[in-house]
N, CA and C atoms as an extended XYZ file, in Angstrom:
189
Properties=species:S:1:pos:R:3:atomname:S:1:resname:S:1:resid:I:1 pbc="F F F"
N        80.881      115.298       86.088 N   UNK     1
C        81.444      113.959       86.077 CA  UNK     1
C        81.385      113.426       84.655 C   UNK     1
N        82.349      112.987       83.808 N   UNK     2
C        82.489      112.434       82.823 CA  UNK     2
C        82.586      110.967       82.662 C   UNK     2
N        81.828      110.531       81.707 N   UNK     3
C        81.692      108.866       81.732 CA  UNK     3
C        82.914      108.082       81.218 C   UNK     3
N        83.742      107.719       81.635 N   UNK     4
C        84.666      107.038       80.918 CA  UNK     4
C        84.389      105.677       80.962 C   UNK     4
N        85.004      104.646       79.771 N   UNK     5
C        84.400      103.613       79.541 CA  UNK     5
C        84.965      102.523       80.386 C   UNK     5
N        84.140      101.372       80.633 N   UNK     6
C        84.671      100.392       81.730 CA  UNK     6
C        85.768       99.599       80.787 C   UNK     6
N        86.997       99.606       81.682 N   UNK     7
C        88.734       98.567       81.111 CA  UNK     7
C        88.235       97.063       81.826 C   UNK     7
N        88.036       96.443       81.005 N   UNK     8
C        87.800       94.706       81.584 CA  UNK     8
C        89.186       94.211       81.207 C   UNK     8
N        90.045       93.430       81.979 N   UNK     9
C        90.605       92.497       81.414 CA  UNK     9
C        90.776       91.255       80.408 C   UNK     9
N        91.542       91.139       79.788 N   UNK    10
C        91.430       90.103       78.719 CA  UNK    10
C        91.180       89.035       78.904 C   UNK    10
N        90.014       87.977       78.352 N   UNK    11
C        89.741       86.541       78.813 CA  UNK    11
C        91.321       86.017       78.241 C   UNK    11
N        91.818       85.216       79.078 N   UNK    12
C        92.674       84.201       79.273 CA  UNK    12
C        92.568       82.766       79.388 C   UNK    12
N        93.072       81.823       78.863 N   UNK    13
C        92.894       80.715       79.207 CA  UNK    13
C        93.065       80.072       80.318 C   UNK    13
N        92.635       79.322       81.677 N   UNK    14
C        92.916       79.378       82.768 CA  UNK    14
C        94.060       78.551       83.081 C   UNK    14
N        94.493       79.053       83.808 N   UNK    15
C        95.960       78.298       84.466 CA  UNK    15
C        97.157       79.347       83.747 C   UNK    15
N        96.714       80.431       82.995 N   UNK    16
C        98.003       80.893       82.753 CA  UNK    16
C        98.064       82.471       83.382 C   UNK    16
N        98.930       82.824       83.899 N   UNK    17
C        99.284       84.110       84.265 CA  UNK    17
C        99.526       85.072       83.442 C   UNK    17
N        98.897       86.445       83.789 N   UNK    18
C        99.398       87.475       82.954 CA  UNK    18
C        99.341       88.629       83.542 C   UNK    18
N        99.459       89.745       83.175 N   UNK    19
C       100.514       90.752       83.750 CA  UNK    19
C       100.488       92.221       82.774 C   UNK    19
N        99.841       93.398       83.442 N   UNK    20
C       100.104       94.352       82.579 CA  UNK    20
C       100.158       95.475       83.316 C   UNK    20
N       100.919       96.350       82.853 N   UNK    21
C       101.276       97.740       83.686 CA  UNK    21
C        99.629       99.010       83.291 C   UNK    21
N        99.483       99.440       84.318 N   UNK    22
C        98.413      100.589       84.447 CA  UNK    22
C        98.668      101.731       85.014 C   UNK    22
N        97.983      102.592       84.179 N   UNK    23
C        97.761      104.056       85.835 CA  UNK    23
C        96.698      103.951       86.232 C   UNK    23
N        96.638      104.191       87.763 N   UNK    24
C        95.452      104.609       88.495 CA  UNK    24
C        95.783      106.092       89.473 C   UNK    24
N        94.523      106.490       88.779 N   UNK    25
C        93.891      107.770       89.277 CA  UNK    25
C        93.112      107.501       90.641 C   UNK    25
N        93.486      108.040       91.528 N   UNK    26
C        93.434      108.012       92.771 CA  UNK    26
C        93.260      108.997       93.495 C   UNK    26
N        92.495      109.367       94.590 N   UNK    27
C        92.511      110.525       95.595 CA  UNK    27
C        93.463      110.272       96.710 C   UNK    27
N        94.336      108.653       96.887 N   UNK    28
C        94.940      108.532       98.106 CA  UNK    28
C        96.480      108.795       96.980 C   UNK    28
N        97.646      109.345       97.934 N   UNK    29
C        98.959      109.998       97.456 CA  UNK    29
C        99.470      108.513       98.006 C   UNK    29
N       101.037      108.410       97.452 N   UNK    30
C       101.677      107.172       98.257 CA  UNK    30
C       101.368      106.383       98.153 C   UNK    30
N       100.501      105.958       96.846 N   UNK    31
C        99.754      104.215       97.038 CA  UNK    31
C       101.144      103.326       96.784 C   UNK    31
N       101.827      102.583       97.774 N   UNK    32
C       102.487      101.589       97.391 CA  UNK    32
C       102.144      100.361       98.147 C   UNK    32
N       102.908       99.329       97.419 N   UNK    33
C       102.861       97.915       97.801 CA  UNK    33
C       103.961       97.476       98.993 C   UNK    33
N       103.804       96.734       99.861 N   UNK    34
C       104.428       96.777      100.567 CA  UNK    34
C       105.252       95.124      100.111 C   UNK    34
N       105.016       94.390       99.713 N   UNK    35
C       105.082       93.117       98.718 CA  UNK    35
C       104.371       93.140       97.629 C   UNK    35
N       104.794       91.608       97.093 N   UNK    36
C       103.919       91.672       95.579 CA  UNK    36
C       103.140       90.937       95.997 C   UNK    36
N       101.301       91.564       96.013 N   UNK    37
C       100.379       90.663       96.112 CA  UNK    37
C        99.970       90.333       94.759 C   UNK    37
N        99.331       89.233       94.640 N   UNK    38
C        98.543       89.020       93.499 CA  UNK    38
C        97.171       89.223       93.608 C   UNK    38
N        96.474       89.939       92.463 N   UNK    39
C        95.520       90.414       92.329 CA  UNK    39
C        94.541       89.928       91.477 C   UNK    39
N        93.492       88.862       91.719 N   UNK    40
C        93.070       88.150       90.929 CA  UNK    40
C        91.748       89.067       90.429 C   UNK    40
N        90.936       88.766       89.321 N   UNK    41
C        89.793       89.266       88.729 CA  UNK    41
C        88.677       88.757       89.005 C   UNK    41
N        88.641       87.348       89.531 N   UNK    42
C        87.408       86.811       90.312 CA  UNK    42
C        88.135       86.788       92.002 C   UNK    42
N        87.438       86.746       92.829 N   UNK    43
C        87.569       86.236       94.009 CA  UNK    43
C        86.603       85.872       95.255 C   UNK    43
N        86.702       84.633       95.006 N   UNK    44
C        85.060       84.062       96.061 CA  UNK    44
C        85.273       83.222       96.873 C   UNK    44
N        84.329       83.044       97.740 N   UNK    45
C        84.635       81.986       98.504 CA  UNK    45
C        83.473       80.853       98.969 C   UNK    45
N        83.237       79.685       98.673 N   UNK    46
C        81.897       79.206       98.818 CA  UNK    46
C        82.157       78.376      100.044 C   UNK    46
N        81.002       78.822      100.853 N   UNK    47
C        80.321       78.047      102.363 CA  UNK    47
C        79.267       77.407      102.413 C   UNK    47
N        79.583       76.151      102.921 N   UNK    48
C        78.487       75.181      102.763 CA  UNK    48
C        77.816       74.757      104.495 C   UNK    48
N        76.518       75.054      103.895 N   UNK    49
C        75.983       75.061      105.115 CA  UNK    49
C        75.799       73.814      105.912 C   UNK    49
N        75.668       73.028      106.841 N   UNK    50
C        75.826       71.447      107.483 CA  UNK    50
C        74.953       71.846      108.774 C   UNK    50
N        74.137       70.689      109.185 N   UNK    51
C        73.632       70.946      110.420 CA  UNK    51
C        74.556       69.944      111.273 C   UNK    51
N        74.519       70.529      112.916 N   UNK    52
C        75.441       70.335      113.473 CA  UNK    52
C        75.130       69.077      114.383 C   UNK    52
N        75.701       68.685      114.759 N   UNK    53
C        75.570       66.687      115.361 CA  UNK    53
C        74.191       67.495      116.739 C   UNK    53
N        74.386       68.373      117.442 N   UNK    54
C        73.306       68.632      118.395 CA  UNK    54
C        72.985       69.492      117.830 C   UNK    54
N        71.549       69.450      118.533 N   UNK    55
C        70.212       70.734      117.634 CA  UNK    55
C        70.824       71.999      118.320 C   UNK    55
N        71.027       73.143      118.115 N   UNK    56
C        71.740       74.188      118.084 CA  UNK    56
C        70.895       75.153      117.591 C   UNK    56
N        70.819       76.459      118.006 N   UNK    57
C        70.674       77.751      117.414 CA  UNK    57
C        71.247       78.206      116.478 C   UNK    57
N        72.422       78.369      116.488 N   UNK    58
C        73.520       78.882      115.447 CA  UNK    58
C        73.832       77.949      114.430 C   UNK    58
N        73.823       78.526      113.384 N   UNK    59
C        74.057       77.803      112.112 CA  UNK    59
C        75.650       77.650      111.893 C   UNK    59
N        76.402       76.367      111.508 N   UNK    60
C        77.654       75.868      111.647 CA  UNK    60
C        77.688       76.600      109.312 C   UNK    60
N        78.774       76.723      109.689 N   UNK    61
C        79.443       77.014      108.323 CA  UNK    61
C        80.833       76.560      108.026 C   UNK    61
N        80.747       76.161      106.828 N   UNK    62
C        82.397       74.829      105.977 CA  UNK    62
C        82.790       75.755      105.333 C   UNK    62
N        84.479       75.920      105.532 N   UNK    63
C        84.827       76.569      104.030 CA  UNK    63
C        84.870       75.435      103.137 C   UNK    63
């Protein structure tokens, strides 16, 4: 196994889009898109925890 070096994307200023063509080396054949998704470099999602109007077992979760 050979180490090749990690490709980070370029910091950008936020709010602007950008766009660059790659190869990927792959073991799956046929990788296509079936639409254009967008593919962001962060992606999260934060849940905020709330207790619920009756005392309950299960913990209630907010997106």
């Amino acid at each position: 196994v050979s180490r090749l070096s990690v490709r980070l994307a370029e910091k950008i200023a936020p709010g602007i889009r950008n766009s660059e063509l790659l190869d990927v080396v792959t073991n799956v054949w046929g990788l296509t898109s079936r639409e254009n998704i967008p593919i962001y470099r962060y992606d999260f999602r934060v849940l905020e925890e709330y207790p619920p109007k009756k005392v309950a077992k299960n913990l209630h979760l907010k997106k």
